[in-house]
Short mmCIF file of C-alpha atoms in Angstrom, two decimals:
data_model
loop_
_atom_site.label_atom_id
_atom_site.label_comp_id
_atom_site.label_asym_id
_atom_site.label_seq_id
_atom_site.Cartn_x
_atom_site.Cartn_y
_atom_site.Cartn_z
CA UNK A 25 16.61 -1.73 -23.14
CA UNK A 26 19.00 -4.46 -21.60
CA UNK A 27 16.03 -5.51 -19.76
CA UNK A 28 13.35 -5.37 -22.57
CA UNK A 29 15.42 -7.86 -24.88
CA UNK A 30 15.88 -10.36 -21.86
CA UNK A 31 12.25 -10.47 -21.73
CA UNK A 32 11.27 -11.05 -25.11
CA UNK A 33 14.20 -13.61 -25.07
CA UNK A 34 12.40 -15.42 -22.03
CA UNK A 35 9.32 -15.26 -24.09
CA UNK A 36 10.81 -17.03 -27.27
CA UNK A 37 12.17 -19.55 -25.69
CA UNK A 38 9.82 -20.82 -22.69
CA UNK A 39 6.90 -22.35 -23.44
CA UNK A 40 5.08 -21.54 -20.07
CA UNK A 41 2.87 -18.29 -19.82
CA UNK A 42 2.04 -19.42 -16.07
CA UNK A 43 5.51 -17.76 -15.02
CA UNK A 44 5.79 -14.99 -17.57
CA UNK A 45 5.46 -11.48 -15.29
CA UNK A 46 3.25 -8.78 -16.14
CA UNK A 47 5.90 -7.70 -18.51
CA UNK A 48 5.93 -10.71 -20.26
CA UNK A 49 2.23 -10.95 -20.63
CA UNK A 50 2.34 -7.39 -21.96
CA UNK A 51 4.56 -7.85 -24.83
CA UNK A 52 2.71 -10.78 -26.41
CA UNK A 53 0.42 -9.17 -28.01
CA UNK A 54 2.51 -6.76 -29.72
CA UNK A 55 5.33 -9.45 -30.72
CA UNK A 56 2.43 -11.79 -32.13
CA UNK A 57 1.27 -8.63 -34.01
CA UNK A 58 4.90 -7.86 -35.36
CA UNK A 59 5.48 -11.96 -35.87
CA UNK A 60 2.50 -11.88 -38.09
CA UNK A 61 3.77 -9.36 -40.25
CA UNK A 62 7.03 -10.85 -40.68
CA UNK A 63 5.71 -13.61 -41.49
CA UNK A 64 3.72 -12.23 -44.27
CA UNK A 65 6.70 -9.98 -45.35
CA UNK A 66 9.24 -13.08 -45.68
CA UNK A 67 6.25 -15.30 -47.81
CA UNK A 68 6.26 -12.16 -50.23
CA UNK A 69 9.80 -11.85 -50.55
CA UNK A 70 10.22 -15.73 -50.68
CA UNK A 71 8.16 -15.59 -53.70
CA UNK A 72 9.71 -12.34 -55.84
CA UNK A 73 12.65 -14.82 -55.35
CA UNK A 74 10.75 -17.65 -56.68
CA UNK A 75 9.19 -15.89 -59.67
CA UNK A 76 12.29 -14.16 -60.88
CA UNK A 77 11.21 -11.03 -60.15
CA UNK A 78 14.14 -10.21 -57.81
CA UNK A 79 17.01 -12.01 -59.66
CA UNK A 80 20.13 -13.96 -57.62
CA UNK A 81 23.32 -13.53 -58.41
CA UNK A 82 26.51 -16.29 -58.94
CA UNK A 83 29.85 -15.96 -58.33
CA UNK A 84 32.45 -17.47 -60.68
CA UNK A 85 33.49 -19.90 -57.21
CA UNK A 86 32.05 -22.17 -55.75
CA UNK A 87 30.09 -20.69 -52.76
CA UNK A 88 29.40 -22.06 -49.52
CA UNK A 89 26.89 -20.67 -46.85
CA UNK A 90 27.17 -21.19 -43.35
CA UNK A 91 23.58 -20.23 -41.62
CA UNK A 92 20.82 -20.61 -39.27
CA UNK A 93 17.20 -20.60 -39.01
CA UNK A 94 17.09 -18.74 -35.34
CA UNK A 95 18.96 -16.09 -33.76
CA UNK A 96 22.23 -15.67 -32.47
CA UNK A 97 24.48 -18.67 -30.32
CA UNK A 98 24.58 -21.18 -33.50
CA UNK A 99 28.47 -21.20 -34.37
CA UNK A 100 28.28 -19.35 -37.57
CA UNK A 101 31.19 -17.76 -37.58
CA UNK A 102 33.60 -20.36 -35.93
CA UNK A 103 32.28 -22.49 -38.68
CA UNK A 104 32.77 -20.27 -41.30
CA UNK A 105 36.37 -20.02 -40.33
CA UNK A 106 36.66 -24.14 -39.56
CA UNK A 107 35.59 -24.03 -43.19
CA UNK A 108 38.06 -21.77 -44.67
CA UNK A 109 40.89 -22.88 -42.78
CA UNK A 110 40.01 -26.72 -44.30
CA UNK A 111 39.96 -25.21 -47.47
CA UNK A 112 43.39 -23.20 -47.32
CA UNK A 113 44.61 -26.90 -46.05
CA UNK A 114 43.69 -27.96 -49.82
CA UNK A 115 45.54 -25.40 -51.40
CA UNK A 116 42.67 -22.98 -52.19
CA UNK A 117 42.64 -19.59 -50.94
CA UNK A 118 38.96 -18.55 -49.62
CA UNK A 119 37.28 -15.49 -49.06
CA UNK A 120 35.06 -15.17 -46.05
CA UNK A 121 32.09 -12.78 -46.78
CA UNK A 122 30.39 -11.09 -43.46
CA UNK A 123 28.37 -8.62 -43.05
CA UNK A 124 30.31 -6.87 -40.05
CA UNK A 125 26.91 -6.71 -37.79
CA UNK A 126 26.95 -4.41 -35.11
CA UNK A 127 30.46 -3.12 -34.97
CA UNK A 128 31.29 -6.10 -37.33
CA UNK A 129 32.97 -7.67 -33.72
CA UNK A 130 33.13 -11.28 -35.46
CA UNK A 131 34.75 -9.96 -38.53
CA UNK A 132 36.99 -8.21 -35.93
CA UNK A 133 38.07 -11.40 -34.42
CA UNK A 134 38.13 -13.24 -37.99
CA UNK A 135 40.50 -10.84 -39.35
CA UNK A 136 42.25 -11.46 -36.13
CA UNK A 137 42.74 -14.87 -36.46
CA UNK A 138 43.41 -15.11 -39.94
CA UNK A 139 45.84 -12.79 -40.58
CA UNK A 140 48.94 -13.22 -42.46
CA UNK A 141 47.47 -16.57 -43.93
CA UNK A 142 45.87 -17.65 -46.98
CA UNK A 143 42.00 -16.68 -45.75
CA UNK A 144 40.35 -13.67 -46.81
CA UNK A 145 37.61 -11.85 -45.11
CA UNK A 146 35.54 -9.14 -47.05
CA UNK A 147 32.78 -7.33 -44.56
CA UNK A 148 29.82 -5.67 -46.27
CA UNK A 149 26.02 -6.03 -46.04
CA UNK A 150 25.89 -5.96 -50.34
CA UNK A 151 28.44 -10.07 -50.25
CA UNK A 152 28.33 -9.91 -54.21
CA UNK A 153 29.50 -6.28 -54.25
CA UNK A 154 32.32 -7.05 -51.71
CA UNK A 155 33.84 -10.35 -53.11
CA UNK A 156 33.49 -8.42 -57.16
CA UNK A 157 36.44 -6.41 -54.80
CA UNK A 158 38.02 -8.74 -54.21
CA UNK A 159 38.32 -10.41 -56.88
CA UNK A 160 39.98 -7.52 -58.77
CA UNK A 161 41.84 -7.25 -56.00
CA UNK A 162 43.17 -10.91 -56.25
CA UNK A 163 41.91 -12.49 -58.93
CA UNK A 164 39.44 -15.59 -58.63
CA UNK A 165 40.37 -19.05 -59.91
CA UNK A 166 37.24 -22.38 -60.33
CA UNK A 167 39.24 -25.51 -59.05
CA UNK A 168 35.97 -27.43 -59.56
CA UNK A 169 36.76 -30.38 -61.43
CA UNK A 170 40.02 -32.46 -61.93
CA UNK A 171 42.48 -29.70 -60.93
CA UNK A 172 40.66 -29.94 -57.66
CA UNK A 173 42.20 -34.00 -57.06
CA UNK A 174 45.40 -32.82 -57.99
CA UNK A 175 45.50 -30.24 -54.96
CA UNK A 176 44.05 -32.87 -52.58
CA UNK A 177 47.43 -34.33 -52.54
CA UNK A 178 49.59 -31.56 -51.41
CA UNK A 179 51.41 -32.42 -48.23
CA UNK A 180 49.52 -31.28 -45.22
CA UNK A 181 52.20 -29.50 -43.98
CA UNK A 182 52.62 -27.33 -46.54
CA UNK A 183 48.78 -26.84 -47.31
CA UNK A 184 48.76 -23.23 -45.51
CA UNK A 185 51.23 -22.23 -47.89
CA UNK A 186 48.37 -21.51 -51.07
CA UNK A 187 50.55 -21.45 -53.74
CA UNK A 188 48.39 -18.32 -55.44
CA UNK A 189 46.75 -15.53 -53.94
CA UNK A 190 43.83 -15.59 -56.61
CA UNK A 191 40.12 -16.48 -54.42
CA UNK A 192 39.24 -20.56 -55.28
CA UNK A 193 35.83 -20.03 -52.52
CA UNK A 194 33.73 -17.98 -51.19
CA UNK A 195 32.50 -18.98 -47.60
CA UNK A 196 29.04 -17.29 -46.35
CA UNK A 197 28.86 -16.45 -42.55
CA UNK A 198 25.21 -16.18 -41.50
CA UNK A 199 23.76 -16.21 -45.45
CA UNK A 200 20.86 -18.79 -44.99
CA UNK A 201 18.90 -15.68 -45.65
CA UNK A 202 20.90 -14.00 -48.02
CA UNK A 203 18.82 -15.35 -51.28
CA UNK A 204 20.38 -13.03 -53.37
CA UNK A 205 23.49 -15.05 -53.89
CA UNK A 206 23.52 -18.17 -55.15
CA UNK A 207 25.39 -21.13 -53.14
CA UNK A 208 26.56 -24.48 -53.82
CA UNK A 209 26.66 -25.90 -50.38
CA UNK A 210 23.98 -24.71 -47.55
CA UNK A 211 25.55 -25.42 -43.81
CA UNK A 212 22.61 -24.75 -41.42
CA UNK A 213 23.78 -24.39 -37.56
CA UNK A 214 21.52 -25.44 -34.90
CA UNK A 215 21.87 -24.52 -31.06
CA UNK A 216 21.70 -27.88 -29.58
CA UNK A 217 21.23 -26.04 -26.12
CA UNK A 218 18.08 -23.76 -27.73
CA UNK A 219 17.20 -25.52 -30.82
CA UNK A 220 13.85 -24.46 -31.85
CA UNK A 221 12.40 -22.13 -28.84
CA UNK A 222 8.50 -22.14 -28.99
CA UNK A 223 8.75 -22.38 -32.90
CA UNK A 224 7.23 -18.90 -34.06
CA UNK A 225 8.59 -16.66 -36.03
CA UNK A 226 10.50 -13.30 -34.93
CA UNK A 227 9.76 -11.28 -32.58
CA UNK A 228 7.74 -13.61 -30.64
CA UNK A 229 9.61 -16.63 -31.47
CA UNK A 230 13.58 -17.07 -31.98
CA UNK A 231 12.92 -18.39 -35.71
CA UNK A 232 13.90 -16.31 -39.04
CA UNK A 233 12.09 -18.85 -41.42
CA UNK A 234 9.82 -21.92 -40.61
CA UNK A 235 11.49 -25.39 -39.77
CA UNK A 236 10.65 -26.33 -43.05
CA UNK A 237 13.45 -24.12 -44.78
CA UNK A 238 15.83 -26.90 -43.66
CA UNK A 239 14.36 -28.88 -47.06
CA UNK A 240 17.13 -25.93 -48.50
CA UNK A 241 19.94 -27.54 -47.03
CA UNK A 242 22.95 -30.10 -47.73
CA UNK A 243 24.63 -30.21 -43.73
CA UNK A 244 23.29 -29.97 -40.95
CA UNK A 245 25.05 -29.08 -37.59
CA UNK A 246 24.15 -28.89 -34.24
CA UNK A 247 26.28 -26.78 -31.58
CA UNK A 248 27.58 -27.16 -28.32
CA UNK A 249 26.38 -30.62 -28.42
CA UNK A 250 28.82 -31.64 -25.82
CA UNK A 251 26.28 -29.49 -23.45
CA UNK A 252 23.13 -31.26 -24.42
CA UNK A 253 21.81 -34.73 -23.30
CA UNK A 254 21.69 -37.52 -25.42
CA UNK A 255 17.73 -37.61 -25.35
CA UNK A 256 17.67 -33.94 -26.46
CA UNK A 257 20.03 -34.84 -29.33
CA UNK A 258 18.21 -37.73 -30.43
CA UNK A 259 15.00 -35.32 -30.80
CA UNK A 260 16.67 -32.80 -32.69
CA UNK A 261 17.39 -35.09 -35.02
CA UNK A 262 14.05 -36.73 -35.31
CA UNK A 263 13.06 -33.00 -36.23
CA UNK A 264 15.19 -32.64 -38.86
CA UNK A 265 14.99 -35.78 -40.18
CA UNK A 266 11.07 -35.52 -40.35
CA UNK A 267 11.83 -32.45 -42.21
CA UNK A 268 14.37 -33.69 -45.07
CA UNK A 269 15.38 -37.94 -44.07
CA UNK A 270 18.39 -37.37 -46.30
CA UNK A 271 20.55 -34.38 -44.80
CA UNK A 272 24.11 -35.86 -43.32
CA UNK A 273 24.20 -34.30 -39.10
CA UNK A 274 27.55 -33.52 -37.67
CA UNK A 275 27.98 -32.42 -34.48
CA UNK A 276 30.37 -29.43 -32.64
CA UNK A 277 31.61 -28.08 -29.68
CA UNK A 278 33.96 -25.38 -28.43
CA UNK A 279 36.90 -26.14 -27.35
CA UNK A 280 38.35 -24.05 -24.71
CA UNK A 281 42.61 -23.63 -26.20
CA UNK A 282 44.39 -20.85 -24.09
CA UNK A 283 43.52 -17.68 -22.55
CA UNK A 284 45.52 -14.10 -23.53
CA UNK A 285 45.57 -11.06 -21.28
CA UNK A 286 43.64 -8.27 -21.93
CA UNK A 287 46.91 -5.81 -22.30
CA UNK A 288 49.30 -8.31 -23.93
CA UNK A 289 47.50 -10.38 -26.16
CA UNK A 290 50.64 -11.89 -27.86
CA UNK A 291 50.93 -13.64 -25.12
CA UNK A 292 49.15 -17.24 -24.34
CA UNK A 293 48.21 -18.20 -21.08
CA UNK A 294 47.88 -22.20 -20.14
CA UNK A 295 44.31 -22.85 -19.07
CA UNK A 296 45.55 -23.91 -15.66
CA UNK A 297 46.15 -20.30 -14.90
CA UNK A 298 42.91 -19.93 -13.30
CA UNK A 299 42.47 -22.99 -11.51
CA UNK A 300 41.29 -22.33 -7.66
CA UNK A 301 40.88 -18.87 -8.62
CA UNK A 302 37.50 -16.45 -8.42
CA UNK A 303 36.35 -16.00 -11.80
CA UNK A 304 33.52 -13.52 -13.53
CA UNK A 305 32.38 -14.27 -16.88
CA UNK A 306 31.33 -11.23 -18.66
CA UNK A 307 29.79 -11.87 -22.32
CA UNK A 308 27.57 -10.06 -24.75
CA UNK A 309 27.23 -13.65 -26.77
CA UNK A 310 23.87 -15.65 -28.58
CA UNK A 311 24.81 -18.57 -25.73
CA UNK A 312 26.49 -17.19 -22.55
CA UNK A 313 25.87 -20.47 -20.93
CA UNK A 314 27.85 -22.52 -23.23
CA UNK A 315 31.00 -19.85 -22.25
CA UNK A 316 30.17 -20.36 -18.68
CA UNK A 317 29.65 -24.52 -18.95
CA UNK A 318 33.17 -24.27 -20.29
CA UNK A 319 35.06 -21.75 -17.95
CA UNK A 320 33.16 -24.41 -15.00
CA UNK A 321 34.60 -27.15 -16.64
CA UNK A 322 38.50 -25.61 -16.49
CA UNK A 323 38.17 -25.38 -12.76
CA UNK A 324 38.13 -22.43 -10.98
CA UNK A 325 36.98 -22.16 -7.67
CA UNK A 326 33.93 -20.17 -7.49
CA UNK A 327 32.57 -18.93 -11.04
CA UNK A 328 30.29 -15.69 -11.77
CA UNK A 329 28.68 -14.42 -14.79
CA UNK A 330 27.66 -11.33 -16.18
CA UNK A 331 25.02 -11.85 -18.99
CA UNK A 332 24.21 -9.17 -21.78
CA UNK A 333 22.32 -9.05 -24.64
CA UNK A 334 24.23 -10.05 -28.28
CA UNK A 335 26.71 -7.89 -29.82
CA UNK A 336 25.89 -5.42 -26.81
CA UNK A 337 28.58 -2.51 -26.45
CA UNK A 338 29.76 -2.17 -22.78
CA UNK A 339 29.18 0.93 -21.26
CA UNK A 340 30.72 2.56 -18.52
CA UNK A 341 27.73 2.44 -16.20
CA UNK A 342 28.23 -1.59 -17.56
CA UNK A 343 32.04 -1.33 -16.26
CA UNK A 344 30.77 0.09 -12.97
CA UNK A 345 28.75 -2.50 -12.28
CA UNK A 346 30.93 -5.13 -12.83
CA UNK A 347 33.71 -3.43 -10.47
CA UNK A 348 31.28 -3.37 -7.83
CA UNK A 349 30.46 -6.86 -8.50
CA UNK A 350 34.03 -7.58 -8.23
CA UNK A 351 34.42 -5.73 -5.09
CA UNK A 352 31.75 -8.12 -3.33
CA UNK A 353 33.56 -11.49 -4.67
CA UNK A 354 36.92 -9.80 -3.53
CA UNK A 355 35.43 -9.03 0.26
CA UNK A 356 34.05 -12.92 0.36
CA UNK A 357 37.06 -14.72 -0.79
CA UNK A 358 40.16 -12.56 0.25
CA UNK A 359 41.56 -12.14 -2.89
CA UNK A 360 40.99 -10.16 -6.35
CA UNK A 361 39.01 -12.66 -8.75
CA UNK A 362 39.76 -12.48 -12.67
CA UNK A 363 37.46 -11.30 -15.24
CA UNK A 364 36.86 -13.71 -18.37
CA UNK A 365 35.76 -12.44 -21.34
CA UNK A 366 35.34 -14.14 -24.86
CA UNK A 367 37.17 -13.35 -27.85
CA UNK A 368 34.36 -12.23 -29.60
CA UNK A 369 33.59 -9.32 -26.71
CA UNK A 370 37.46 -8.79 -26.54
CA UNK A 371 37.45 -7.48 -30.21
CA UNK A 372 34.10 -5.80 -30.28
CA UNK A 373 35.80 -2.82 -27.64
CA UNK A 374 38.79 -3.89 -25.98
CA UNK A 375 39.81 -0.42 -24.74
CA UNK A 376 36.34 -0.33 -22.40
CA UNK A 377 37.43 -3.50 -20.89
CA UNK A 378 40.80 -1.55 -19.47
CA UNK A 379 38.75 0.83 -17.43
CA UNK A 380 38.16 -2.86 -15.09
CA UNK A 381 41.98 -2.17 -14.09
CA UNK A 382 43.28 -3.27 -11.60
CA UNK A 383 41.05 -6.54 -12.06
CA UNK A 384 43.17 -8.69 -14.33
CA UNK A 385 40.68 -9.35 -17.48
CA UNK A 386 41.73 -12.88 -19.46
CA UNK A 387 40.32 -13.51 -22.96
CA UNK A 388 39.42 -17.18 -23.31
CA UNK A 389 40.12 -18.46 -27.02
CA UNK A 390 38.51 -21.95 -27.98
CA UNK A 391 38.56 -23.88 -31.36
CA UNK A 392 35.66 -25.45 -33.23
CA UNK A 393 35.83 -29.00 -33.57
CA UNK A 394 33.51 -32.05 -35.05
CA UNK A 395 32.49 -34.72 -32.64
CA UNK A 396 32.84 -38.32 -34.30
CA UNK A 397 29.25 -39.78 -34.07
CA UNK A 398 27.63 -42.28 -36.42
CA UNK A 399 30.43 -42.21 -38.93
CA UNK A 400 29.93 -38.41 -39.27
CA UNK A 401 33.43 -36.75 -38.10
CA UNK A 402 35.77 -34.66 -39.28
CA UNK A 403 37.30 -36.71 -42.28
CA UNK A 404 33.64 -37.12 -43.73
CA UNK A 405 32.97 -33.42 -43.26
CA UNK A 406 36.13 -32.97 -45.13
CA UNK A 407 35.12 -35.40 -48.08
CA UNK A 408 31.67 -33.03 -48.82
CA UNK A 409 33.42 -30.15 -48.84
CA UNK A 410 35.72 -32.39 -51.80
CA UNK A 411 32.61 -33.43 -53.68
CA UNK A 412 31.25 -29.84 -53.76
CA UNK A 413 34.70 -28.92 -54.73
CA UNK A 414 35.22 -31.55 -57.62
CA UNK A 415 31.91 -30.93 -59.47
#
């Protein structure tokens, strides 16, 4: 299976059918088939949206969705929590609504991070049905208007202390497609590494909706763009400025903060700790080259990857593999190397990960952060996020 979703990955995202392998070439015409239908299914949903027939539903907070227009490796989630944790800084306690997607392992690591603090996270496929829970839970409270400017002026230090528990926002990971809920600021994430793939629609492309569903949004943001050349940039944005001239586009990147080990994860470990040491990256992640551009960067000696498919579940056959990988990069350096694993794998099954003993398995944690470029940075990220906030 492994095998089958690497291929149709290859297929979505080179353009070249002169290197495609027989299995390649044999999958076409079925994903074109299955892309066709899509396509016709999303154009008849899109319009029992349109006409009212299926009816969207509002929340009594202002809602912000954080989404994409292709498959996994866009920085949903990390932005969804950048987002939140921006928002606490104001004084307003958010809820995060995800849907928990296979084995809800980003929920996992949100509830992780946030925990003890002001941010909420609710996980359910049915968002409206999960934040009504919440908010009988906690209560909800509109700051939209001028009780809003009177927050903005809280000292910073003490923004993380939200002086009520009642919800102010609601903060949509992955809900560019989630039309049932209405939303009062749309974030669209773009893989600056894989922006657009061959541009067809799912399964034979890497795209949910057409390009032209950017129109639909206020931000735009494209990832990892510390990764991508400045020519590549500069065409992403001609695309989406073609598309809508207006829409503001900020720019991210992971930023690689400290590692933890696997069996004491209170515990930070200094980046440094793997300099000149034998490193395999192991991720079931959207972008495992981003991961492994960063762990390069740190500066181990030699660096190895294991790639898997998205959300993938280790196995033990998985585990096997990897010692005997291990084994082989132990018998050519003279020493045992480290596995690396990100956060996001770490909290999808941590106990698998313990059968690699007595390989010492680091989890490397990295922040989001904006990259100042043509007067859009952090500060005038911040200020949209106000304006929504003061309408």
């Amino acid at each position: 299976m492994e095998k089958l979703k690497q291929a149709v990955k290859e297929i979505a995202y080179y353009r070249h059918q002169a290197k495609f392998s027989k299995l390649h070439l044999s999958l076409i015409p079925f994903l074109s088939l299955a892309s066709s239908l899509y396509g016709a299914l999303l154009y008849i949903r899109q319009s029992l949206y349109r006409s009212g027939f299926f009816s969207k539903n509002r929340l009594p907070v202002p809602v912000i969705s954080v989404g994409n227009l292709t498959w996994g490796g866009n920085g949903k989630t990390p932005m969804a929590e950048f987002i939140a944790k921006r928002l606490a800084d104001y004084g307003i306690s958010p809820l995060i609504l995800t849907r928990g997607y296979a084995g809800g392992d980003e929920a996992k690591m949100l509830k992780r991070h946030l925990l003890g603090g002001p941010v909420k996270v609710g996980v359910g496929a049915n968002r409206v049905a999960t934040a009504n829970l919440f908010f009988e839970k906690y209560g909800y409270v509109d700051y939209r208007g001028s009780k809003f400017c009177e927050r903005t002026y809280l000292d910073p230090k003490m923004g993380s202390h939200v002086g009520s528990q009642k919800i102010g926002a609601a903060v949509l990971d992955d809900g560019m497609q989630h039309w049932s809920l209405c939303r009062d600021l749309e974030i669209v994430m773009i893989n600056g590494l894989m922006p657009w793939g061959n541009c067809k629609l799912l399964p034979l492309g890497p795209l949910r909706e057409p390009l032209i569903a950017i129109k639909r949004a206020n931000i735009a943001v494209v990832h990892h763009a510390d990764l991508v050349l400045e020519q590549k940039l500069k065409d992403i944005k001609l695309v989406v400025q073609e598309i809508k001239e207006s829409l503001p586009i900020f720019y991210t990147r992971m930023t690689p903060s400290y590692f933890f080990e696997l069996r004491n994860i209170s515990t930070k470990m200094h980046l440094g700790a793997v300099l000149d040491a034998v490193v395999l990256c192991v991720s079931a992640i959207g972008c495992p080259y981003a991961f492994v551009r960063a762990m390069e960067k740190i500066g181990p000696l030699f660096v190895d990857r294991f790639d898997f498919s998205d959300h993938y579940s280790f196995q033990l056959k998985d585990i096997h593999m990897m010692r005997g990988r291990l084994r082989q990069l132990e018998d050519k350096f003279g020493y045992k190397p480290i596995v690396i694993v990100t956060e996001k794998d770490y909290d999808r099954d941590p106990e698998i990960l313990k059968h690699l003993h007595p390989f010492k398995v680091l989890v490397l944690c990295s922040e989001m952060q904006i990259i100042p470029c043509n007067g859009c940075n952090e500060d005038s990220f911040k200020s949209l996020l106000k304006e929504l906030l003061e309408v």
